[in-house]
Coordinates of C-alpha atoms and ligand atoms in Angstrom, one line a residue:
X686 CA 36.9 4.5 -25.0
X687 CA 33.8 2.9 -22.7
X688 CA 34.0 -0.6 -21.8
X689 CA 30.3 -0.7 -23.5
X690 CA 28.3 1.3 -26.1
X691 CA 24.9 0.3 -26.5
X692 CA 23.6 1.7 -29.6
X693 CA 19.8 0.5 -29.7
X694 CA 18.1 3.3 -27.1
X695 CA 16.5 1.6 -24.4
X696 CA 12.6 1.6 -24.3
X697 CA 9.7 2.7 -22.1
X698 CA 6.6 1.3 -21.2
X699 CA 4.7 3.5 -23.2
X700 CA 6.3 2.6 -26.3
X701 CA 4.5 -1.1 -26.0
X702 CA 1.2 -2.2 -27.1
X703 CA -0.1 -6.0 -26.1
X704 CA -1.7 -7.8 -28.9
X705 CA -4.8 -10.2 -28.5
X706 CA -4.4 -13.7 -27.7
X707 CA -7.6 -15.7 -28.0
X708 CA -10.0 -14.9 -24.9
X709 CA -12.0 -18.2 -24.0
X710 CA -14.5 -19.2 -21.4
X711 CA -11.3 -19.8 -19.4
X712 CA -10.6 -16.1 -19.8
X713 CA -13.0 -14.4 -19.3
X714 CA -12.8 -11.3 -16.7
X715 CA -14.3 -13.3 -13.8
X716 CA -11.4 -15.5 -14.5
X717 CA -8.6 -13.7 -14.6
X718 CA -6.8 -14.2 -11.2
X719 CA -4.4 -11.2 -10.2
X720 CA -2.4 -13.2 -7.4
X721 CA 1.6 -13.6 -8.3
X722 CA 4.8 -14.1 -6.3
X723 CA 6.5 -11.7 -4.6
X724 CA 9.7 -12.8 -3.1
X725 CA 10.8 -16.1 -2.6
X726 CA 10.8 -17.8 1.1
X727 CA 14.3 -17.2 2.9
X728 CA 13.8 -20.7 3.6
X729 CA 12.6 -24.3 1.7
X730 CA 10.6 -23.6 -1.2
X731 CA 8.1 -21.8 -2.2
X732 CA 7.5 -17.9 -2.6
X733 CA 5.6 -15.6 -0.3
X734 CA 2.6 -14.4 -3.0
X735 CA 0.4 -11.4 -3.0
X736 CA -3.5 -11.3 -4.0
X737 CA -2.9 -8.3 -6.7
X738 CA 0.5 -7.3 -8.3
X739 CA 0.7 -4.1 -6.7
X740 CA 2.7 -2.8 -3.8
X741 CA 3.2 1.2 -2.5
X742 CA 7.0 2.7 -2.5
X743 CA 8.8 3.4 0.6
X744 CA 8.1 6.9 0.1
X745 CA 6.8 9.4 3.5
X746 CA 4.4 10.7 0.9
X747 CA 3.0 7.5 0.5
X748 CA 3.4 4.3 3.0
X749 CA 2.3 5.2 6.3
X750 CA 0.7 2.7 8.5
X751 CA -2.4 3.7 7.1
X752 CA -1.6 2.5 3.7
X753 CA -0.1 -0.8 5.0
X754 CA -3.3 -1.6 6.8
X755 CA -5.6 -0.6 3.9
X756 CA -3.5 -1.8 1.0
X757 CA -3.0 -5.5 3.2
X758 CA -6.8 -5.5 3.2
X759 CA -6.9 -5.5 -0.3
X760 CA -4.5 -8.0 -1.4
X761 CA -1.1 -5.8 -1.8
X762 CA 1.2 -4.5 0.6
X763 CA 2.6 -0.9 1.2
X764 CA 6.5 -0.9 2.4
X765 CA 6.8 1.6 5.4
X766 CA 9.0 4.2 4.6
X767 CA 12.8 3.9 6.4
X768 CA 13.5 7.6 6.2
X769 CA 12.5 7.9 9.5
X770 CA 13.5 7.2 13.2
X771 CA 13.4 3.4 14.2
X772 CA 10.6 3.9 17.0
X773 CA 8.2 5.1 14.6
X774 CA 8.5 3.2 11.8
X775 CA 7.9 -0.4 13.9
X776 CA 5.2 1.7 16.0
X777 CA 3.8 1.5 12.0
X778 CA 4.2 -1.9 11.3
X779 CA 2.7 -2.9 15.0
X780 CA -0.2 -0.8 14.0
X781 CA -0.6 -3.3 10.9
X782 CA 0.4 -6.5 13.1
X783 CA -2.4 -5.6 15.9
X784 CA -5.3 -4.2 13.8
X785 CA -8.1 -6.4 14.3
X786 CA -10.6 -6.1 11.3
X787 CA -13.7 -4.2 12.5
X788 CA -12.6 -3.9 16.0
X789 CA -11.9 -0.2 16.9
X790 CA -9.8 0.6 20.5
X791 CA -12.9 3.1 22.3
X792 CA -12.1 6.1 23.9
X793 CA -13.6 5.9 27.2
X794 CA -15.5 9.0 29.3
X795 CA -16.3 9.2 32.9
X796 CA -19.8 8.6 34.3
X797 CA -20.2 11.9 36.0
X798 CA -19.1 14.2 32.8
X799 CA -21.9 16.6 31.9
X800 CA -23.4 15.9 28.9
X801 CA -22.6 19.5 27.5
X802 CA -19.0 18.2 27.9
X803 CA -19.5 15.3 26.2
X804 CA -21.0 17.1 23.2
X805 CA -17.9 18.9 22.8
X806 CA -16.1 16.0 22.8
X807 CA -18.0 14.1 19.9
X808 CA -17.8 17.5 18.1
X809 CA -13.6 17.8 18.1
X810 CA -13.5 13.7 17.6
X811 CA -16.1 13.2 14.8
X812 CA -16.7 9.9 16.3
X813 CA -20.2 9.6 19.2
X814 CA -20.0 6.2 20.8
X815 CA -18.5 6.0 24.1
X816 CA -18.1 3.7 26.7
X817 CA -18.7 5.0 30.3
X818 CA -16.7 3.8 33.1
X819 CA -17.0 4.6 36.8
X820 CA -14.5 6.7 39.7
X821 CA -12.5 3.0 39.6
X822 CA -12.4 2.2 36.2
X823 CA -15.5 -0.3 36.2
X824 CA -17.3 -0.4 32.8
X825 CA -20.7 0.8 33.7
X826 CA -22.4 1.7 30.4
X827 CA -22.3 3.3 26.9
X828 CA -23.6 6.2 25.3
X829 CA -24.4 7.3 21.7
X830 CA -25.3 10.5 20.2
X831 CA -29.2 9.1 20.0
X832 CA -29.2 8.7 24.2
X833 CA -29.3 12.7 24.5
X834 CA -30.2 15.8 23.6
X835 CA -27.5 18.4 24.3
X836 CA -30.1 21.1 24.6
X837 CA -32.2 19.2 26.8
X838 CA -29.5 17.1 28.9
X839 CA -26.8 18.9 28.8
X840 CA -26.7 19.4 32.6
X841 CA -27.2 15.8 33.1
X842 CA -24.2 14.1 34.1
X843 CA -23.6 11.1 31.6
X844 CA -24.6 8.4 33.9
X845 CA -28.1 9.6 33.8
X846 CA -28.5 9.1 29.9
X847 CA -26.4 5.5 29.4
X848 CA -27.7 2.6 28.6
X849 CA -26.4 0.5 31.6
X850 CA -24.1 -2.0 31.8
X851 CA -27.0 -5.3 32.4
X852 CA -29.0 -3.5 29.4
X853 CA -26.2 -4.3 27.2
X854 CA -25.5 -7.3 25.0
X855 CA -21.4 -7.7 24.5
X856 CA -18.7 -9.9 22.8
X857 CA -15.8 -11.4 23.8
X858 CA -12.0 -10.9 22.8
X859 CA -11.7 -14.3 21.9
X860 CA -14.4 -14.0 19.2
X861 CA -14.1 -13.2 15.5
X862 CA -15.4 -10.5 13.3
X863 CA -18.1 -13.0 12.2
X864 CA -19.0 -14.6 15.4
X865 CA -19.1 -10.5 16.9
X866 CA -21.6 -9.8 14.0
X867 CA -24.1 -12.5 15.0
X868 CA -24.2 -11.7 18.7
X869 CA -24.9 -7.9 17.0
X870 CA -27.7 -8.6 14.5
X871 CA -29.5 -10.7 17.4
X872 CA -29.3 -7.8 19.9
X873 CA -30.7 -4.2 18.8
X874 CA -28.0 -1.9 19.6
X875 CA -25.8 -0.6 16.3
X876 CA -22.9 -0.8 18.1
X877 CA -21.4 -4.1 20.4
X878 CA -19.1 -3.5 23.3
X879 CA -15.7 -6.1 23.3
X880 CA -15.1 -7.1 26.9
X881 CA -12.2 -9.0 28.7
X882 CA -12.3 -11.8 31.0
X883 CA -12.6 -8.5 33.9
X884 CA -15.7 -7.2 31.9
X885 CA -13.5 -4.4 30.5
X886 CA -13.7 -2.6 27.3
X887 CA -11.2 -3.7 24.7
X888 CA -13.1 -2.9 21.5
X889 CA -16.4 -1.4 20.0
X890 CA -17.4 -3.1 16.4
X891 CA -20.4 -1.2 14.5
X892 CA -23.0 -2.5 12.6
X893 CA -22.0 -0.2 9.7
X894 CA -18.5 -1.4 8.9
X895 CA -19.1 -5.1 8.9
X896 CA -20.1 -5.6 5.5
X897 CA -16.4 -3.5 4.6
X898 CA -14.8 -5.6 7.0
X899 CA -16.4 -9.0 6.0
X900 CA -15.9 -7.9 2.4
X901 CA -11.9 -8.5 2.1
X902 CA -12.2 -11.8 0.3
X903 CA -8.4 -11.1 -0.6
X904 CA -7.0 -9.6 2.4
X905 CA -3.1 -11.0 3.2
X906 CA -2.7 -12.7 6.8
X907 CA 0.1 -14.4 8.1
X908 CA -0.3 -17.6 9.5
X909 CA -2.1 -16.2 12.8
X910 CA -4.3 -14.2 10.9
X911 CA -2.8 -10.9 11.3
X912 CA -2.6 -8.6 8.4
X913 CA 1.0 -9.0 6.9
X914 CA 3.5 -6.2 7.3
X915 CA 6.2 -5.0 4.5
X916 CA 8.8 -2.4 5.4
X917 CA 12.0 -0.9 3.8
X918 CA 15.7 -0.4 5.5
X919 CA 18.8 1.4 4.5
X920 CA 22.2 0.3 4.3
X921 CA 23.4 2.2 7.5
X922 CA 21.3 1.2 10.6
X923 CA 19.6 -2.1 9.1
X924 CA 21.6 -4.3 12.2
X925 CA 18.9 -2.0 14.9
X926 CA 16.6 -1.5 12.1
X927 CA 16.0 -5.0 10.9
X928 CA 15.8 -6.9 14.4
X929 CA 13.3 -4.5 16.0
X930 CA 11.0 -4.8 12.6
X931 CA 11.2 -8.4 13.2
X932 CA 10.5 -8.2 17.1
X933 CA 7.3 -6.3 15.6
X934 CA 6.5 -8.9 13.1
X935 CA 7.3 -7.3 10.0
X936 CA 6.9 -10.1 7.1
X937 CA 9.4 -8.6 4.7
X938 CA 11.9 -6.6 3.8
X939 CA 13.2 -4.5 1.1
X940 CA 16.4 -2.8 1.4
X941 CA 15.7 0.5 -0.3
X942 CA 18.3 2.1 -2.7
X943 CA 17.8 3.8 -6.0
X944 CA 21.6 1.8 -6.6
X945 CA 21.5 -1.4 -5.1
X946 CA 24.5 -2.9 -7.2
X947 CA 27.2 -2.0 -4.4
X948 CA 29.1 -3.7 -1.6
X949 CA 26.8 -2.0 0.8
X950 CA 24.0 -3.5 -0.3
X951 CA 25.3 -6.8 -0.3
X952 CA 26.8 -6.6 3.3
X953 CA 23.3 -5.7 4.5
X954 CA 21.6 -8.3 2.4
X955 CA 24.6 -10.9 3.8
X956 CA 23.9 -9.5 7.7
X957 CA 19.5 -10.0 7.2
X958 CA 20.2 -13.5 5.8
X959 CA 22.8 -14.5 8.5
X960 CA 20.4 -13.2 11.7
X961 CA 16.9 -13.5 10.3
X962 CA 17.3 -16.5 8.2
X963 CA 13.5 -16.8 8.3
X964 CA 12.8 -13.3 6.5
X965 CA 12.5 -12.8 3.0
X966 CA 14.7 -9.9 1.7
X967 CA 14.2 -8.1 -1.2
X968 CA 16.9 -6.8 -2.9
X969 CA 17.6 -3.6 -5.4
X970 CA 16.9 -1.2 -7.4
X971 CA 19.2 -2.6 -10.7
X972 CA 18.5 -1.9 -14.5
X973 CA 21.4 -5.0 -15.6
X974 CA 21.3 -8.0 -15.4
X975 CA 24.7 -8.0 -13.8
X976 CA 23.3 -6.5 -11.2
X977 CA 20.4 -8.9 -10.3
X978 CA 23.2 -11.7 -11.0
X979 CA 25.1 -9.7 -7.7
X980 CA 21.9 -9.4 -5.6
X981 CA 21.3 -12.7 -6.2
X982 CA 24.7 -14.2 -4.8
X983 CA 24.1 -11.7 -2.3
X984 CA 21.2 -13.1 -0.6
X985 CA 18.5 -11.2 -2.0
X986 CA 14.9 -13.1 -2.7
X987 CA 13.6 -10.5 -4.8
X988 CA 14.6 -7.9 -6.7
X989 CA 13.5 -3.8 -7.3
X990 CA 14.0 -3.3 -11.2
X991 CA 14.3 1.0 -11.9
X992 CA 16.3 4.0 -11.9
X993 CA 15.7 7.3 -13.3
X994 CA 11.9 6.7 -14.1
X995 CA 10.6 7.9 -10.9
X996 CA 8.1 10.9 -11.2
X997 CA 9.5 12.9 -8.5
X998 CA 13.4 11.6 -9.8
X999 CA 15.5 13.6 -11.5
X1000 CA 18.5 11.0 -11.1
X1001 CA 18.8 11.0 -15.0
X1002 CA 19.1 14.7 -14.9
X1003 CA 21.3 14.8 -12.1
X1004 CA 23.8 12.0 -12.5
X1005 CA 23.3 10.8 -16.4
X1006 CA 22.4 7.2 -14.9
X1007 CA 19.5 5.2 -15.7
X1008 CA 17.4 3.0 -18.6
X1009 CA 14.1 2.8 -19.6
X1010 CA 12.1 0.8 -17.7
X1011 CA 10.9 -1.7 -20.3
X1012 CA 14.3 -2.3 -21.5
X1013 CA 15.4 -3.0 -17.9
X1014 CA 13.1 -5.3 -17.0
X1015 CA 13.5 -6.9 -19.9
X1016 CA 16.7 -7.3 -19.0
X1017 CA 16.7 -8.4 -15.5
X1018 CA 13.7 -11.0 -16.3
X1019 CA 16.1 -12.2 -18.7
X1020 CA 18.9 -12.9 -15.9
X1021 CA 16.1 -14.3 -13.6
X1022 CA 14.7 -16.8 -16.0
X1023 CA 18.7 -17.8 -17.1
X1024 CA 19.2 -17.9 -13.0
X1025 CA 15.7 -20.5 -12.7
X1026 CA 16.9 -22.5 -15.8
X1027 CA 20.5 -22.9 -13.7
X1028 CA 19.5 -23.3 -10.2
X1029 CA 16.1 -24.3 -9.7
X1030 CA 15.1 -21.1 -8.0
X1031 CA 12.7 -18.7 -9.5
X1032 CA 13.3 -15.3 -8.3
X1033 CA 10.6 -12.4 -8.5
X1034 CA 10.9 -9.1 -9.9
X1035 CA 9.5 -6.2 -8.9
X1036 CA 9.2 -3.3 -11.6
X1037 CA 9.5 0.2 -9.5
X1038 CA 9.5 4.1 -10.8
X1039 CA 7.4 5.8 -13.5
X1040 CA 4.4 3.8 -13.3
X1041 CA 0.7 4.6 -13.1
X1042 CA -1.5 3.5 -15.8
X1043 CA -3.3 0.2 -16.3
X1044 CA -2.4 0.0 -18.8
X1045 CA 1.3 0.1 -18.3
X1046 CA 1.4 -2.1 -15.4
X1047 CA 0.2 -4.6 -17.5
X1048 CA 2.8 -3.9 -20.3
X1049 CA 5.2 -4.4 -17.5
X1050 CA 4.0 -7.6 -16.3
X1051 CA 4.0 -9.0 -20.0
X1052 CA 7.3 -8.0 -19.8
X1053 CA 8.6 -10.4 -16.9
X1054 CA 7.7 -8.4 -13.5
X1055 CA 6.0 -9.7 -11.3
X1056 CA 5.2 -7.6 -9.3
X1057 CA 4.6 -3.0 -9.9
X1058 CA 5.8 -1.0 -7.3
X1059 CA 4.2 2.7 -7.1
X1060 CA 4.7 5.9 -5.5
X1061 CA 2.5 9.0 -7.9
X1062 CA -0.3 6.7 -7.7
X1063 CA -0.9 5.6 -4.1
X1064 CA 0.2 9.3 -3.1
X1065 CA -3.2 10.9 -4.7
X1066 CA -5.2 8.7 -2.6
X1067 CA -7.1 9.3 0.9
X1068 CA -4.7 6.6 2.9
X1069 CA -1.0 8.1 1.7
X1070 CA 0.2 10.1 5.2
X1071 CA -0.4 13.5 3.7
X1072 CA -3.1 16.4 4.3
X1073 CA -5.1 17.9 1.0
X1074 CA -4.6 20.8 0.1
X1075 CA -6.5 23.1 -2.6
X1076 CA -4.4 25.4 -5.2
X1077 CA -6.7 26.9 -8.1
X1078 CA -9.5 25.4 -7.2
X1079 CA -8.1 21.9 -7.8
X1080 CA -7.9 19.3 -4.5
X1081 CA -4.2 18.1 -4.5
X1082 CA -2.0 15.9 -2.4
X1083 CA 2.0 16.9 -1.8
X1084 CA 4.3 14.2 -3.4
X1085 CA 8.0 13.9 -2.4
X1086 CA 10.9 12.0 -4.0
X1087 CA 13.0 10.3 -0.9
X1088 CA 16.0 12.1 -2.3
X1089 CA 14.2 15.0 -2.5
X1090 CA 15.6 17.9 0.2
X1091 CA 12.7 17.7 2.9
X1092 CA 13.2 13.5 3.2
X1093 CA 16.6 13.9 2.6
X1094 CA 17.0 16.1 5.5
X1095 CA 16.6 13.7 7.5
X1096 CA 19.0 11.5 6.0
X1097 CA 21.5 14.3 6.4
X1098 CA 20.9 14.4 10.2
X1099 CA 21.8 10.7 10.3
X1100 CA 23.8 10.1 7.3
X1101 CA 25.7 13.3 6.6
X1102 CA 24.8 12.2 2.9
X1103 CA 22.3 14.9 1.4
X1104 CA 25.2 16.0 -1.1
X1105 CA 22.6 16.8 -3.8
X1106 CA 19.2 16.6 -4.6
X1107 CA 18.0 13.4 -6.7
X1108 CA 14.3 14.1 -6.4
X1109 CA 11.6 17.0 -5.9
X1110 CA 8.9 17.8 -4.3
X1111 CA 5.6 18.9 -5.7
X1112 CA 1.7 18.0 -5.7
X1113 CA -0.6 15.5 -7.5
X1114 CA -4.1 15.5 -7.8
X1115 CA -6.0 13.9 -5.0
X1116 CA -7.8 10.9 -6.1
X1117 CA -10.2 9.7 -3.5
X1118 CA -10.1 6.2 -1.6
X1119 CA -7.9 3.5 -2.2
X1120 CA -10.5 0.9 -2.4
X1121 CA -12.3 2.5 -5.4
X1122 CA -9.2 3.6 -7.4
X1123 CA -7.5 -0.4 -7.3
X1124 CA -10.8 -1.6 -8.0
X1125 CA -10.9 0.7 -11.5
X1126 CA -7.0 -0.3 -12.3
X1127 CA -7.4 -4.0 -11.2
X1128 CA -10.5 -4.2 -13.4
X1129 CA -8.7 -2.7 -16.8
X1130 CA -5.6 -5.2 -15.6
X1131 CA -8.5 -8.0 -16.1
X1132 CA -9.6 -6.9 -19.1
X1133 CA -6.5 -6.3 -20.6
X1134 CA -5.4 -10.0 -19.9
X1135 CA -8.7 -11.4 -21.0
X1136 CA -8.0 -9.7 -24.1
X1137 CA -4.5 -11.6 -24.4
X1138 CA -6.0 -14.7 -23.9
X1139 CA -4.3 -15.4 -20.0
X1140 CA -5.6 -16.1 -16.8
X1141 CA -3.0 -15.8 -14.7
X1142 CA 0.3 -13.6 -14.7
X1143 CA 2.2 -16.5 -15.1
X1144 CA 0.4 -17.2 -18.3
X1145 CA 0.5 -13.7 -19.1
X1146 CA 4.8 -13.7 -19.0
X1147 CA 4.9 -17.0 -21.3
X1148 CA 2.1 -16.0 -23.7
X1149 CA 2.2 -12.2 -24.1
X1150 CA 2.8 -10.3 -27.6
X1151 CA 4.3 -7.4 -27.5
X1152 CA 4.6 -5.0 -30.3
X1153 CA 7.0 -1.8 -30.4
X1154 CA 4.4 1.0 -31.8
X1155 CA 5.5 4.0 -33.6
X1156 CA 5.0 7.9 -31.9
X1157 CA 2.0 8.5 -34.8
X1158 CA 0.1 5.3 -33.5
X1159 CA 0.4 5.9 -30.1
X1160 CA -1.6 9.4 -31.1
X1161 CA -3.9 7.4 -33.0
X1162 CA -4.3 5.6 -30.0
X1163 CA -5.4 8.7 -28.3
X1164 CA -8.5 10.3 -28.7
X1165 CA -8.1 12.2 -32.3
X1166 CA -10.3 14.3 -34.4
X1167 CA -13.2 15.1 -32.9
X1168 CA -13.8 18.6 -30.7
X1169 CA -14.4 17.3 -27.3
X1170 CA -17.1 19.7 -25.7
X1171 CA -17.4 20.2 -21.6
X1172 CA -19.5 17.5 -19.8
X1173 CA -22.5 20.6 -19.6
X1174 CA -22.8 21.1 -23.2
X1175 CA -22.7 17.2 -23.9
X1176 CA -25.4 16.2 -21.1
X1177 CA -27.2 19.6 -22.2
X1178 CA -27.9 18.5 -25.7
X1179 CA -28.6 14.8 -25.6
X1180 CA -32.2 14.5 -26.2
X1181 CA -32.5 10.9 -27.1
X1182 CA -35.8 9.8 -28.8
X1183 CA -36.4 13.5 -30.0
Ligands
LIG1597 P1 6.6 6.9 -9.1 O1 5.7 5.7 -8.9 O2 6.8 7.3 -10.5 O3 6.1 8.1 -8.3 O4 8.0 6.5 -8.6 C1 8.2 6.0 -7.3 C2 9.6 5.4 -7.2 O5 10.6 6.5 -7.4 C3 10.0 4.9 -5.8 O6 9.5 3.6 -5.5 C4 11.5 5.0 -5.8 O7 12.1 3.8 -6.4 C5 11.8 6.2 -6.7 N1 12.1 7.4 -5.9 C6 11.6 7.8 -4.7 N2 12.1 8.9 -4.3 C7 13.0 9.3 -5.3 C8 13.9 10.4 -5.5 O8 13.9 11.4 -4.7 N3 14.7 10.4 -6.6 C9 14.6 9.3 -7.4 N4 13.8 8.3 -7.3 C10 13.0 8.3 -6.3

């Protein structure tokens, strides 16, 4: 006989509807703040927070410097996948740490190429600003594509078509995006060349990205400004893997398991807390509150809540383990609130596998997350590290599970692990840029809350009312009874005021 039956079946997002609260002038959309905690600090008090409650898997499909970079921007952070040798993921996470806002690293031409040459080159690049340096390396000019004609010039050696050096008004290193901006508007070039202390070319910053750049209001930056960093490890090469992350700057860790309830887990938690007391570890993935109990004790200052909800997992399939994802972080927000009432120490929760709608993230964070970690939905966008690709017609991105064979592969190299498949590998639809797809989740998030009556996500966990709803209301929910014509025939027979 099991130790344990449980006979009530455990619970999906889905199957949860909020109900209103009472929205005031105090809850309105404008005033509904998105920020919540995301681990808490390895040392003293206090929790390292996010801007919005969403952070990208550790997933090659998906967290590639790119994603860091762009997702830090915007108030979340994307954990760099560890399936992959140590050299390349902290090259990814030094990308992150040394991206200056608005300031790109030029490629440089020489001032004797031919013109023809250098058409070719703005072709194959798709960029067509270059700065021009002399035979020893002097900065000497800079040339667009509105200095020449390649039909006209194209025997002209570059030098002949710069605008020279003393033409040129510059900026220094030591200045910011803003300070960069005004020296720009006051001259008339579109672009302004960076220099060094040795008048050398560090950085371009165009005219045309500033407003993006400018317009981050709630971009994450560590305590010297630099965009914050999040990574994953594994529980095999975490003593190399950890310490050069941390020579890089990472700002935190998640050790990334789809069971995190074992002694491995908790010898590499113990090892990160013993040599980087500073850096906050985050702990996981659990469905029990047993096991966030465990991760706890072991060190861990947040915890991944999931297994078997994945859309790429097949875990369930495979191995017959795994919950619901409502009924586990019900669960786990249970222990952690019984853990704060104990000790003092509040720590977060991170919700991870199966999740894409508004609409369930904020079921979730009604729940008790506080945080929604996703793979599907940051894969579709134009920052995940993958290439388009069109089958019938349709513009899709490849999405793979981390167990899946082609990550696991890798794994097998190293680990000798890859026993079986937990995960596949297939394609979603690609959705466009990140920026515009958060901003059209983050605004139903708002409006959702608003409608409870909250503010805040901490508001949100204490004042949320949640109903179970039945299959037939989730299809009345949907859109019912009524023949839904193509967007051609609509548009085409709309003749208001007829
Ligand atoms: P998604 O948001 O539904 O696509 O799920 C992403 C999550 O699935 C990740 O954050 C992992 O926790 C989990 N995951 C990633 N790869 C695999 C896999 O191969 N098998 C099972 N779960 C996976």
């Amino acid at each position: 006989m099991a130790k344990h039956i449980e006979f009530e079946p455990s619970r999906t997002l889905t199957e949860f509807r909020l109900l209103p609260g009472c929205t005031t002038e105090a809850t309105t959309l404008t005033h509904v703040n998105l920020q919540t905690r995301l681990v808490r600090l390895a040392r003293g008090d206090g929790w390292m927070g996010i801007k919005i409650p969403l952070v990208a898997a550790a997933m090659q499909s998906v967290s590639g410097a790119r994603m860091g970079l762009e997702m830090a921007r915007l108030g979340g952070l994307a954990f760099i996948f560890a399936s992959q040798p140590i050299e390349r993921q902290v090259e990814m996470v030094r990308r992150i740490k040394n991206y200056k806002a608005g300031f790109v690293t030029p490629e440089t031409v020489p001032a004797d190429m031919p013109i023809s040459e250098l058409a070719e080159l703005t072709r194959r690049r798709g960029f067509a600003t270059f700065p021009v340096l002399d035979a020893s390396g002097v900065f000497v000019g800079l040339i667009t594509r509105n200095d020449y004609d390649a039909n006209r010039h194209g025997h002209l050696p570059v030098r002949d078509r710069m605008i020279a050096r003393p033409a040129l008004a510059v900026g220094g290193v030591s200045q910011d995006l803003r300070e960069a901006n005004a020296v720009l508007m006051d001259s008339h070039q579109t672009v302004l060349p960076i220099v060094d202390a040795q008048d050398a070319v560090r950085y371009l910053v165009f005219r045309k990205d500033i407003t993006d750049h400018l317009d981050n209001p709630l971009q994450l930056v560590d305590g010297r400004k630099r965009l914050m960093a999040a990574a994953a490890v594994n529980t095999h090469d975490y003593v190399d893997r950890v310490s050069a992350l941390v020579e890089a700057g990472v700002d935190v860790i998640a050790v990334d398991s789809s069971h995190g309830h074992s002694v491995f887990q908790e010898r590499t938690l113990h090892w990160i807390r013993t040599h980087h007391p500073d850096l906050p570890v985050i702990g996981g993935n659990v469905i029990t509150g047993s096991g966030f109990d465990f991760l706890v004790e072991a060190g861990a200052c947040g915890v991944k809540v999931g297994m078997g909800g994945g859309s790429i997992c097949i875990t369930q399939e495979q191995k017959g383990t795994g919950r619901g994802l409502a009924t586990a972080i019900m669960k786990v927000a249970e222990a952690r609130d019984a853990h704060a009432e104990r000790t003092g120490n509040y720590i977060p929760i991170i919700a991870d596998g199966g999740i894409v709608h508004a609409k369930d993230i904020v079921v979730a964070l009604a729940l008790g997350t506080d945080v929604v970690m996703m793979g599907r939905y940051f894969a579709r966008m134009d920052e995940s590290p993958t290439e388009k690709v069109t089958i019938n017609n349709r513009v899709m991105k490849p999405y793979w599970g981390e167990g899946a064979q082609r990550a696991r592969e890798w794994k097998a190299v190293r680990y000798h692990q890859a026993v079986f498949a937990e995960g596949v590998e297939g394609f979603v639809e690609y959705a466009g840029k990140l920026r515009d797809n958060l901003d059209d989740t983050l605004a139903k998030i708002r409006a959702s809350m608003s409608t409870c009556g909250v503010a805040t996500i901490e508001e949100l966990h204490s004042g949320a009312e949640l109903e179970l709803v039945s299959a037939l209301s989730i299809r009345e929910g949907q859109v019912h009874d009524i023949h839904l014509p193509g967007p051609e025939a609509l548009y085409g027979s709309t003749k208001w005021g007829d």
